[in-house]
Coordinates of C-alpha atoms and ligand atoms in Angstrom, one line a residue:
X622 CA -4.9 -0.8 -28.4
X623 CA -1.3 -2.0 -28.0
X624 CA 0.1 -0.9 -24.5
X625 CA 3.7 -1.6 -23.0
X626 CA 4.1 -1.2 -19.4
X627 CA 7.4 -0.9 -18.3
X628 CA 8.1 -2.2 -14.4
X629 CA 6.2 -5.3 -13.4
X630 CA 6.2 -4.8 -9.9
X631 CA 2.7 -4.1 -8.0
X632 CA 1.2 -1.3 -9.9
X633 CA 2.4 -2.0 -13.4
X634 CA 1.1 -6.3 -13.2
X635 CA -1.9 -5.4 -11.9
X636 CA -2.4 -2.4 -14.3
X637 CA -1.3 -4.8 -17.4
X638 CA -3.2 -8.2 -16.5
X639 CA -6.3 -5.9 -16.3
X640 CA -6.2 -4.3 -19.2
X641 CA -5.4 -6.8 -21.1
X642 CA -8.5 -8.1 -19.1
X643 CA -10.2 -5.5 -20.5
X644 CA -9.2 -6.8 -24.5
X645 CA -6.0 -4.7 -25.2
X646 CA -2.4 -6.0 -25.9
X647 CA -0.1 -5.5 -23.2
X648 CA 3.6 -5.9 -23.6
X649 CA 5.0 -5.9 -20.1
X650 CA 8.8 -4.9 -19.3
X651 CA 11.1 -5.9 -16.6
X652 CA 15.0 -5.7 -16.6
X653 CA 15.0 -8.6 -13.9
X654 CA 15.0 -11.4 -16.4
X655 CA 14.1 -13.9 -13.8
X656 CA 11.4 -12.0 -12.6
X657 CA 10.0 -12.4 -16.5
X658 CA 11.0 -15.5 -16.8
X659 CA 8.8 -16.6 -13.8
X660 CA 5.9 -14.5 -15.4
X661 CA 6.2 -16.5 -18.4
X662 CA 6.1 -20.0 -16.6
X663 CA 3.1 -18.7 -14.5
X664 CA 5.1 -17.4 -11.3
X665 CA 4.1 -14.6 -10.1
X666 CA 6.4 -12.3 -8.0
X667 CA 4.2 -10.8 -5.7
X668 CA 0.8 -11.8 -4.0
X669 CA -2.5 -10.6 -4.8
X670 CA -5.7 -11.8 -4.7
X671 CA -7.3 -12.8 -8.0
X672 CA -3.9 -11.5 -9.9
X673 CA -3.1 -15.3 -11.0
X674 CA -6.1 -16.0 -12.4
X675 CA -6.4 -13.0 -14.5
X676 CA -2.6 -12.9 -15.9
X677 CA -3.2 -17.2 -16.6
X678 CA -5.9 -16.2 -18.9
X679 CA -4.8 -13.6 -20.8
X680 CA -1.2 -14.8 -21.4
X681 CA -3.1 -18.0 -22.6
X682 CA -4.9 -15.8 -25.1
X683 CA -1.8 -14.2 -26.5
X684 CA -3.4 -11.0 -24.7
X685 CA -0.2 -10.2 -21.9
X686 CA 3.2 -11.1 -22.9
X687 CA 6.3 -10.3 -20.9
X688 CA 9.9 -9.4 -21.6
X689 CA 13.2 -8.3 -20.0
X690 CA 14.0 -6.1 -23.6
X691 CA 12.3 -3.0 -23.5
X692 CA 13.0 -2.4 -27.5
X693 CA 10.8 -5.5 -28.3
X694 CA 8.6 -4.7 -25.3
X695 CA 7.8 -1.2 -26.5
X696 CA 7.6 -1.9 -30.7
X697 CA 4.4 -1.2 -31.8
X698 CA 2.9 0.1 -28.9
X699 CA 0.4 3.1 -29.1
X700 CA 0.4 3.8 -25.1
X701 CA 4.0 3.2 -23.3
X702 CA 2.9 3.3 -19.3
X703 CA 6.0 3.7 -16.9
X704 CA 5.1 1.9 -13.8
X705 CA 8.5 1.5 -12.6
X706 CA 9.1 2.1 -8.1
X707 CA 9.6 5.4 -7.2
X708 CA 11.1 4.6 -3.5
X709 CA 11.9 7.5 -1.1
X710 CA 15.8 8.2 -1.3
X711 CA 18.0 7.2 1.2
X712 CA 18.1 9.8 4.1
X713 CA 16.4 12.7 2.3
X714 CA 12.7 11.3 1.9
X715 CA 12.7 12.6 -1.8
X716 CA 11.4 10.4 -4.1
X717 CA 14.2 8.7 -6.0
X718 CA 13.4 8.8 -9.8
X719 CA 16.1 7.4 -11.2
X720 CA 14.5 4.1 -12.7
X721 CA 12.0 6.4 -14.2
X722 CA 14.6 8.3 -16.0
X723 CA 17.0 5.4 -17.0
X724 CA 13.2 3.8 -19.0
X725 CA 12.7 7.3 -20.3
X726 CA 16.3 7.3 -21.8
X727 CA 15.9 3.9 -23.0
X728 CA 13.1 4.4 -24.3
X729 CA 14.0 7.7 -26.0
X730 CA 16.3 5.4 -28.6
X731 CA 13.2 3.1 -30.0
X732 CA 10.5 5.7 -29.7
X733 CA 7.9 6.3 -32.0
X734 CA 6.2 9.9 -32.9
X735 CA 2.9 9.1 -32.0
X736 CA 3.4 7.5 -29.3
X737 CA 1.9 8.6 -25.8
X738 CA 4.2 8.3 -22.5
X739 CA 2.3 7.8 -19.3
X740 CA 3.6 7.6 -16.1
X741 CA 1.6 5.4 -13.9
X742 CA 4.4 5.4 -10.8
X743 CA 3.8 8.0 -8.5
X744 CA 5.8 10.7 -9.5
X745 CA 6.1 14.1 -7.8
X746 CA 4.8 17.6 -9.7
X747 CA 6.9 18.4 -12.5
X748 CA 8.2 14.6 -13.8
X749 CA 5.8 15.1 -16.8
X750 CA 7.6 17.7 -17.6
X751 CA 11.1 16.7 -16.7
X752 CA 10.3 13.3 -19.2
X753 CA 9.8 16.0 -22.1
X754 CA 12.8 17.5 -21.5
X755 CA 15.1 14.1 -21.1
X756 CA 13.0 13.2 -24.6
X757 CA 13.6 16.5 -26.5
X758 CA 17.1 16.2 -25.2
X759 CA 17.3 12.7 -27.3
X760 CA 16.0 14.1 -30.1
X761 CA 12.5 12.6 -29.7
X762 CA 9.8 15.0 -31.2
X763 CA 6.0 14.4 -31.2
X764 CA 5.6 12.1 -28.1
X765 CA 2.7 13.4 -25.6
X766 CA 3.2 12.9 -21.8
X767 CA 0.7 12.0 -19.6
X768 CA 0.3 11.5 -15.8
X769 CA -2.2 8.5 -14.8
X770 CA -1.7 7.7 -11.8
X771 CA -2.9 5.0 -9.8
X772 CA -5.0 4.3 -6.4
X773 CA -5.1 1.1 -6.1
X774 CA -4.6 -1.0 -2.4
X775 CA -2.7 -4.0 -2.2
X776 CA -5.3 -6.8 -1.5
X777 CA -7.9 -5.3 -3.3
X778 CA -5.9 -4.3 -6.8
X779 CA -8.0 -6.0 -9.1
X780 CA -11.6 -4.6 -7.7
X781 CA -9.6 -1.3 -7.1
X782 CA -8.7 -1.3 -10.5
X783 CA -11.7 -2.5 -12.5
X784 CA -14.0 -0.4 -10.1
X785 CA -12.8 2.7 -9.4
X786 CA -14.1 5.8 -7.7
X787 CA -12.1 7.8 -10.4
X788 CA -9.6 7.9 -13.1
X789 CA -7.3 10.5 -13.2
X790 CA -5.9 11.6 -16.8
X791 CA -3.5 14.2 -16.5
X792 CA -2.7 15.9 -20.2
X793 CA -2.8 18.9 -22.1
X794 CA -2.0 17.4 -25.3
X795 CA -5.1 16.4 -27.0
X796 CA -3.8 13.2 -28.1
X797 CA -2.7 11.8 -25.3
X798 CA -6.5 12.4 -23.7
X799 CA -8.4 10.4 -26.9
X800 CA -5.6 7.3 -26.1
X801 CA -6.2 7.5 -22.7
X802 CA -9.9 7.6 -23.2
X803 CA -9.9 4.6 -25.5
X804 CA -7.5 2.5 -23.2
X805 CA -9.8 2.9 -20.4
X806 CA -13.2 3.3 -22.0
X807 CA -14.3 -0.4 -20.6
X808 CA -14.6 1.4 -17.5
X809 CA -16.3 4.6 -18.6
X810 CA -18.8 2.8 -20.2
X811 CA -19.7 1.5 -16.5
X812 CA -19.9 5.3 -15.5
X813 CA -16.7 5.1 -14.0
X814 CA -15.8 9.2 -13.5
X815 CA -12.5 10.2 -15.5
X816 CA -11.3 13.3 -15.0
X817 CA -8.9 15.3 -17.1
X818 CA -6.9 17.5 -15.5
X819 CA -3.9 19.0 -16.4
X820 CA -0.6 16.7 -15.9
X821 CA 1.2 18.8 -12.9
X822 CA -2.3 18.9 -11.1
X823 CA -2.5 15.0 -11.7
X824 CA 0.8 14.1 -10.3
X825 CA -0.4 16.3 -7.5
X826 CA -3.4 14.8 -6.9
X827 CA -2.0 11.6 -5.9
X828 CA 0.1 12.6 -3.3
X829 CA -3.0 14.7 -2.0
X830 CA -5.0 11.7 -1.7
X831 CA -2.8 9.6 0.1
X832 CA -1.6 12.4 2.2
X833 CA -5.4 13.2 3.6
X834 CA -5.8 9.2 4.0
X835 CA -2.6 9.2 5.8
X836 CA -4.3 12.8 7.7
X837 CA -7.4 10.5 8.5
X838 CA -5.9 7.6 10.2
X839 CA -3.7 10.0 12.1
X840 CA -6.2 11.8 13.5
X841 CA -8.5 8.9 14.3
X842 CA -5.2 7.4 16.3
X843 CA -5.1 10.6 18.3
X844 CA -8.4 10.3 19.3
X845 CA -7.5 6.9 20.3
X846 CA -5.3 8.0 22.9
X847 CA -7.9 10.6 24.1
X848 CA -11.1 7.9 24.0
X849 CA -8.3 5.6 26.2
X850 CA -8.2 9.0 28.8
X851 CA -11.6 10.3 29.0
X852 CA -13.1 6.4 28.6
X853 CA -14.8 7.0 25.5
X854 CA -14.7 4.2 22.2
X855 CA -12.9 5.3 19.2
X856 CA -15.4 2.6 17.3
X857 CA -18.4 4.5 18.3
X858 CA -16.7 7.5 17.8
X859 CA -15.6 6.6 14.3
X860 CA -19.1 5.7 13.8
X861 CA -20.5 8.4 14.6
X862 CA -18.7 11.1 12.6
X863 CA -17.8 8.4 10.1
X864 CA -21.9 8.6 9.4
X865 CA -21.7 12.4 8.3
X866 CA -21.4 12.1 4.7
X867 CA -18.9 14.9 4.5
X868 CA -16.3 12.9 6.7
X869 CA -17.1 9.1 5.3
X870 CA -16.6 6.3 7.3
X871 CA -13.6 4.8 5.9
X872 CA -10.1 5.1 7.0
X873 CA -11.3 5.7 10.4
X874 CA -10.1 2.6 11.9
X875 CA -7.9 3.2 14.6
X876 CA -4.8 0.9 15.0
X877 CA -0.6 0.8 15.4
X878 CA 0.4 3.4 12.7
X879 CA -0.3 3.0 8.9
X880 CA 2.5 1.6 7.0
X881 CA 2.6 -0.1 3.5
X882 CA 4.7 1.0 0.6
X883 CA 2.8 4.3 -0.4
X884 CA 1.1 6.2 2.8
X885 CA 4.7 6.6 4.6
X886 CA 6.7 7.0 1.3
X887 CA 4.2 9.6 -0.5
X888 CA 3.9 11.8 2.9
X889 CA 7.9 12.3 2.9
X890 CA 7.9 13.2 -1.2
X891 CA 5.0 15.9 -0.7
X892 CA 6.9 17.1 1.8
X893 CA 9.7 17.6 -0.1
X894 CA 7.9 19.0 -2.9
X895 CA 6.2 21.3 -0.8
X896 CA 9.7 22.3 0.8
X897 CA 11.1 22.8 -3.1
X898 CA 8.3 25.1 -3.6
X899 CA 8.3 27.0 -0.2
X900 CA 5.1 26.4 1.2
X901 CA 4.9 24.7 4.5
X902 CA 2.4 21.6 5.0
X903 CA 1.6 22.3 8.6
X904 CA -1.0 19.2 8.6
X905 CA 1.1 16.3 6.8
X906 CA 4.2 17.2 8.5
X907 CA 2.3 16.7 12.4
X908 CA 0.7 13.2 10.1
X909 CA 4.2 12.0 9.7
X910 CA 5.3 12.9 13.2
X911 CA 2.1 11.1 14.8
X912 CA 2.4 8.3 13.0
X913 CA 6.0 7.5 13.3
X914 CA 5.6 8.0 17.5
X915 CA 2.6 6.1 17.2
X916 CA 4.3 2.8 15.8
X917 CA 7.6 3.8 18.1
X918 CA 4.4 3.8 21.0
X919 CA 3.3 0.5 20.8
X920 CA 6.1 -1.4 22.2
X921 CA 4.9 0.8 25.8
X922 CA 1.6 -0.7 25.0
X923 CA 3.2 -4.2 25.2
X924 CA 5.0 -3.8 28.0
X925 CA 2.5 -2.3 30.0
X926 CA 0.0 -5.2 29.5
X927 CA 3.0 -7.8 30.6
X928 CA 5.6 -6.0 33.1
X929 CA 9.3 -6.5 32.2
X930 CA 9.9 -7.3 28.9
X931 CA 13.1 -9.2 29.7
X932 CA 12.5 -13.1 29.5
X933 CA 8.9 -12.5 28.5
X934 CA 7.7 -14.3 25.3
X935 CA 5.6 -12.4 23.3
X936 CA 3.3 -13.9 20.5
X937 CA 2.5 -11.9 17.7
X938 CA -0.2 -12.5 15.1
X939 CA 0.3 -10.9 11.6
X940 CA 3.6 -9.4 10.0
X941 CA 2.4 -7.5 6.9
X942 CA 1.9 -4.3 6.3
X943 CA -1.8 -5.1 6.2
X944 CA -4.0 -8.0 5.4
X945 CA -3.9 -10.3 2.1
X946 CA -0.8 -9.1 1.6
X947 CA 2.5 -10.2 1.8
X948 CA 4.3 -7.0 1.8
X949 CA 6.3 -5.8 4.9
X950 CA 7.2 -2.6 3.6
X951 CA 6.9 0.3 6.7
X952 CA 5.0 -2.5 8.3
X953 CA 4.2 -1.7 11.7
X954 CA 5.3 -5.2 13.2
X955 CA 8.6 -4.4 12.1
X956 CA 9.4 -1.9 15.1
X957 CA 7.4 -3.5 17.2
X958 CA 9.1 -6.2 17.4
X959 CA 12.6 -5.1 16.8
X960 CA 11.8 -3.2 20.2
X961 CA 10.9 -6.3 21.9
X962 CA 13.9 -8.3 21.3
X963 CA 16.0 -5.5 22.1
X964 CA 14.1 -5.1 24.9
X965 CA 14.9 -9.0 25.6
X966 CA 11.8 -10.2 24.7
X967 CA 11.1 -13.6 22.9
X968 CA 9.0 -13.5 19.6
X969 CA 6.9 -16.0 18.1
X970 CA 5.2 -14.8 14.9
X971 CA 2.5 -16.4 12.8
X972 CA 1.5 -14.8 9.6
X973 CA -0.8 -16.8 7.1
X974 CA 1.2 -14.9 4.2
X975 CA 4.4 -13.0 4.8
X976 CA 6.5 -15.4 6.4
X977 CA 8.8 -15.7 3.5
X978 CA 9.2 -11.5 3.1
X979 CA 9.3 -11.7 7.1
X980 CA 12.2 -14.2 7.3
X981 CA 13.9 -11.4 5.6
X982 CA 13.2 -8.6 8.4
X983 CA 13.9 -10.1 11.1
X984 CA 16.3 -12.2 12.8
X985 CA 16.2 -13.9 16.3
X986 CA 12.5 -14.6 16.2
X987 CA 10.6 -17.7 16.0
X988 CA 7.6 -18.3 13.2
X989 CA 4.9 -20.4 14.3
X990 CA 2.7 -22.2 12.1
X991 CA -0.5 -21.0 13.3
X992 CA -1.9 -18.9 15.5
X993 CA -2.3 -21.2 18.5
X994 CA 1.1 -22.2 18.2
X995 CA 2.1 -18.8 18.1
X996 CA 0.3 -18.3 21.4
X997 CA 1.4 -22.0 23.1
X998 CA 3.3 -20.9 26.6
X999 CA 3.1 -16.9 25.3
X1000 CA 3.0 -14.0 28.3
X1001 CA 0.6 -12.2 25.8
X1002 CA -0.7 -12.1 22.2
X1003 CA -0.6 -9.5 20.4
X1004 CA -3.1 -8.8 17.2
X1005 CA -0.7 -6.3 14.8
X1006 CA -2.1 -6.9 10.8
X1007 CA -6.0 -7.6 11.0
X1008 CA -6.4 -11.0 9.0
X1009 CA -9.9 -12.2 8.2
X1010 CA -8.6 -15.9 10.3
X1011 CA -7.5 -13.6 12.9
X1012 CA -11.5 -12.4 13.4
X1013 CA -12.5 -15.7 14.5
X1014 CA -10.1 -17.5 17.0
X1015 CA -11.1 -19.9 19.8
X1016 CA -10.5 -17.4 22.4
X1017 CA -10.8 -20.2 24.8
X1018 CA -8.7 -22.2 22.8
X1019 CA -6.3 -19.1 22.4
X1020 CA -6.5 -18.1 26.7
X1021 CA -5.6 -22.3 27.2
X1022 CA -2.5 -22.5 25.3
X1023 CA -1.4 -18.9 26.8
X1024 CA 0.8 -18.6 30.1
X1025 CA 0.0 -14.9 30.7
X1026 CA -3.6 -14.3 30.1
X1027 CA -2.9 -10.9 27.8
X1028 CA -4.4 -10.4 24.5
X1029 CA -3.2 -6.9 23.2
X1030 CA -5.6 -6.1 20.4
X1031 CA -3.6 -3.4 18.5
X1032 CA -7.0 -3.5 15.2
X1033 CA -9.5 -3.6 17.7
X1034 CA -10.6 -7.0 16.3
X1035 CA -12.0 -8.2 19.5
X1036 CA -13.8 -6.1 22.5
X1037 CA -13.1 -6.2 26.3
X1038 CA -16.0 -8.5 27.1
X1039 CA -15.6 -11.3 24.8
X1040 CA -11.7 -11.6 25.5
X1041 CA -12.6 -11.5 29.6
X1042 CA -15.5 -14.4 29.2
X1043 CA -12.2 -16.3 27.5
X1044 CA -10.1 -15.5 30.9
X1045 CA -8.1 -12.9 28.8
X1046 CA -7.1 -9.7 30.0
X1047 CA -7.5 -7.2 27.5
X1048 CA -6.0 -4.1 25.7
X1049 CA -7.2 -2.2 22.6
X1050 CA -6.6 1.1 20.7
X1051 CA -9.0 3.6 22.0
X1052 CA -11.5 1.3 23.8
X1053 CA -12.4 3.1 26.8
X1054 CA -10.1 3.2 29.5
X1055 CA -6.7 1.0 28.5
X1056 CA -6.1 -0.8 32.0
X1057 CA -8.7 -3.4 32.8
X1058 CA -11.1 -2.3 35.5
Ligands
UDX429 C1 -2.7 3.0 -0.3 C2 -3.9 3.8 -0.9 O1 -5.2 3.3 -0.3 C3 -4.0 3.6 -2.4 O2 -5.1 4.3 -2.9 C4 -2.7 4.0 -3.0 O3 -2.7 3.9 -4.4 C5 -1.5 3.3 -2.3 O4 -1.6 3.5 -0.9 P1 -2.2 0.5 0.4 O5 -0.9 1.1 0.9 O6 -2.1 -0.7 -0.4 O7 -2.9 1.6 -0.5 O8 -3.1 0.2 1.7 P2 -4.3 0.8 2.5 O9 -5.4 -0.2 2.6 O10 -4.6 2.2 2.0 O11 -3.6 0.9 4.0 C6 -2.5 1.7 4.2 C7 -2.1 1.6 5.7 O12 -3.0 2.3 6.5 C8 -2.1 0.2 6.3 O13 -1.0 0.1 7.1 C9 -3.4 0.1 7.1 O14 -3.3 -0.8 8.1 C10 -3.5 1.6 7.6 N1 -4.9 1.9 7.9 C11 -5.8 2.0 6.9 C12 -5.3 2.2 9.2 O15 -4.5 2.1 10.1 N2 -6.5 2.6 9.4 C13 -7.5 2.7 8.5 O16 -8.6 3.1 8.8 C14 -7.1 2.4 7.1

């Protein structure tokens, strides 16, 4: 099958290096010619685990080409995936689709009947339909529009993609299902469930799914606060109602607020979709709410482990959204420590990762090479993204090279009585009782 993907940021590399993983012939399409022209010497713009590796070998085998013209990108092609960013717009929270109407226009001139549109982005209810319109408009008959959209997590794209829990096709046009079928029929035959839907209830169904993730870890941070005033653990908690197969125990993991460039993003746009439509979202609304208080909250957290933040230096350990990756969109350290050097804090930050993104976010704090040095002379340290090296520091080593003998553990990587036999005073999200005893 020839497939062009237009937009090669996260969704639409990862989505075009697997299949053409999976033997088709991806075209993929980006206006920002340097951003191609890195793809074609082997640079890749973003950082993912495994992505190198797969995009090497199938541009070696003629499989994945790349291309800033999205006529010669798009000749040919049987499938045309739009996988261009949909980012919340400016001050409103909707989600701004411009970029996926300026491709649908462009692509409206060089078009094939035939040819099946899919939008991969996440796109609120009704884009499917908008595209059709924007296409009849040009005078482009028998074109099928589909809604795919996609689930997969930054730091685990590749396994996210090549194993997923689901696929979701979303298309009434015959057609359109048999293509999408065929494009992903490596994965059915490994009884990967696909499930055709129609195309509004598709677009919805990703907003729903990251909108009850986002409901998840919200509630799991509220308990949080109530485990730290009753002196319960929200691990043992989580545990036990993460065990009841109706609740599952993922995304139970209390910690500073989720961030990232979809949970805080998506919530907003089905807002505003429900708000279009008139029907309130009682439970996604309080989600956003909780969440942005929550990452607003932890600065407190901070300062109640150290006193005074004025003249205190502050060490903090991870900058990205999340581990193994090295995005800092909505990341919770950004707040955090915005709020400490306002507060007249000093920061030094250590991520293994996102220091070059980072350098862009803030200003007027130090990076340290490693997580010691991060903590050399520090009042406290402060865990804020989860990374795997971060699970197995010295703490002895970590408690020596610290003035103030603080470690503020805001992904509960560590528990109170390892951090006290390192000499460490210690504060977690949720773990019984916040002050020490
Ligand atoms: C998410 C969805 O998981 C994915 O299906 C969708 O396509 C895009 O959005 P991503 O943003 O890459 O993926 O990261 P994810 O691993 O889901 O984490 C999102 C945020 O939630 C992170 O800030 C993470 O730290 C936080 N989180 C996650 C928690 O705080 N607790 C949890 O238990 C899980």
């Amino acid at each position: 099958m020839r497939i062009a993907m237009i937009g090669t940021g996260y969704v639409g590399l990862v989505s075009g290096a697997c299949f053409a993983d999976f033997g088709h012939q991806v075209c993929c399409i980006d206006k920002d010619s340097a951003k191609i022209d890195g793809l074609n010497a082997g640079r890749l713009p973003i950082w993912e685990p495994g992505l190198e590796a797969i995009v090497k070998a199938n541009a070696e085998r003629g499989r994945l080409t790349f291309t800033a013209s999205l006529p010669e990108g798009v000749k040919d092609a049987e499938a045309v995936f739009i996988a261009v960013g949909t980012p919340a717009r400016r001050g409103d929270g909707h989600a701004d689709l411009s970029f996926v109407f300026d491709a649908v226009r462009e692509l409206a001139k060089v078009i094939r009947p035939g040819t099946v549109v899919v939008t991969k982005s996440t796109v609120p209810v009704g884009t499917g339909d908008e595209i059709e319109r924007i296409l009849q408009e040009e005078g482009v008959g028998g074109v099928a529009v589909a809604s795919n959209p996609e689930f997969l997590r930054e730091g685990a794209a590749i396994a996210d993609f090549k194993h997923p829990d689901r696929i979701v096709v979303g298309a009434e046009n015959e057609r359109a299902q048999e293509v999408l079928k065929e494009i992903y029929r490596p994965l059915f035959l490994n009884r990967a469930p696909i499930l055709i839907t129609g195309r509004r209830t598709a677009e919805l169904t990703k907003y729903a799914a990251n909108a009850f993730l986002a409901v998840k870890i919200s509630f799991i941070n509220e308990i949080a606060d109530l485990c730290e005033a009753v002196d319960a653990d929200v691990q043992d908690v989580a545990r036990g109602i993460g065990l009841d197969n109706r609740i599952g125990p993922k995304f139970l993991h209390a910690g500073p607020g989720y961030g990232g460039s979809c949970f805080p993003k998506d919530t907003l746009a089905l807002l505003k979709t429900a708000d279009k439509a008139g029907v309130d979202q009682r439970i996604v609304r309080t989600t956003v709410q909780v969440n942005d208080d929550r990452k607003a909250a932890m600065v407190e957290r901070v300062a109640r482990a150290v006193g005074d933040l004025k003249g205190k230096r502050i060490a903090v350990l991870g900058l990205a959204f999340k581990p193994n990756t090295d995005d800092m969109r909505d990341a919770p350290s950004i707040p955090l420590i915005n709020a400490l050097v306002e507060r007249g804090a000093e920061v030094s930050a250590f991520d293994p990762v996102a220091r070059e993104q980072a350098e862009k976010v803030f200003t007027g704090i130090e990076f340290a090479s490693d997580a010691y040095a991060a903590a050399a002379g520090a009042d406290a340290l402060v865990i804020v993204t989860e990374w795997d090296e971060f699970r197995a520091l010295d703490l002895d080593k970590i408690a020596g090279s610290l003035k103030g003998k603080v470690l503020v553990d805001l992904r509960n990587v560590y528990d109170r009585v390892e951090a006290e036999q390192a000499g460490l005073v210690f504060y977690g999200v949720g773990r019984g009782k916040l002050e020490p005893a």
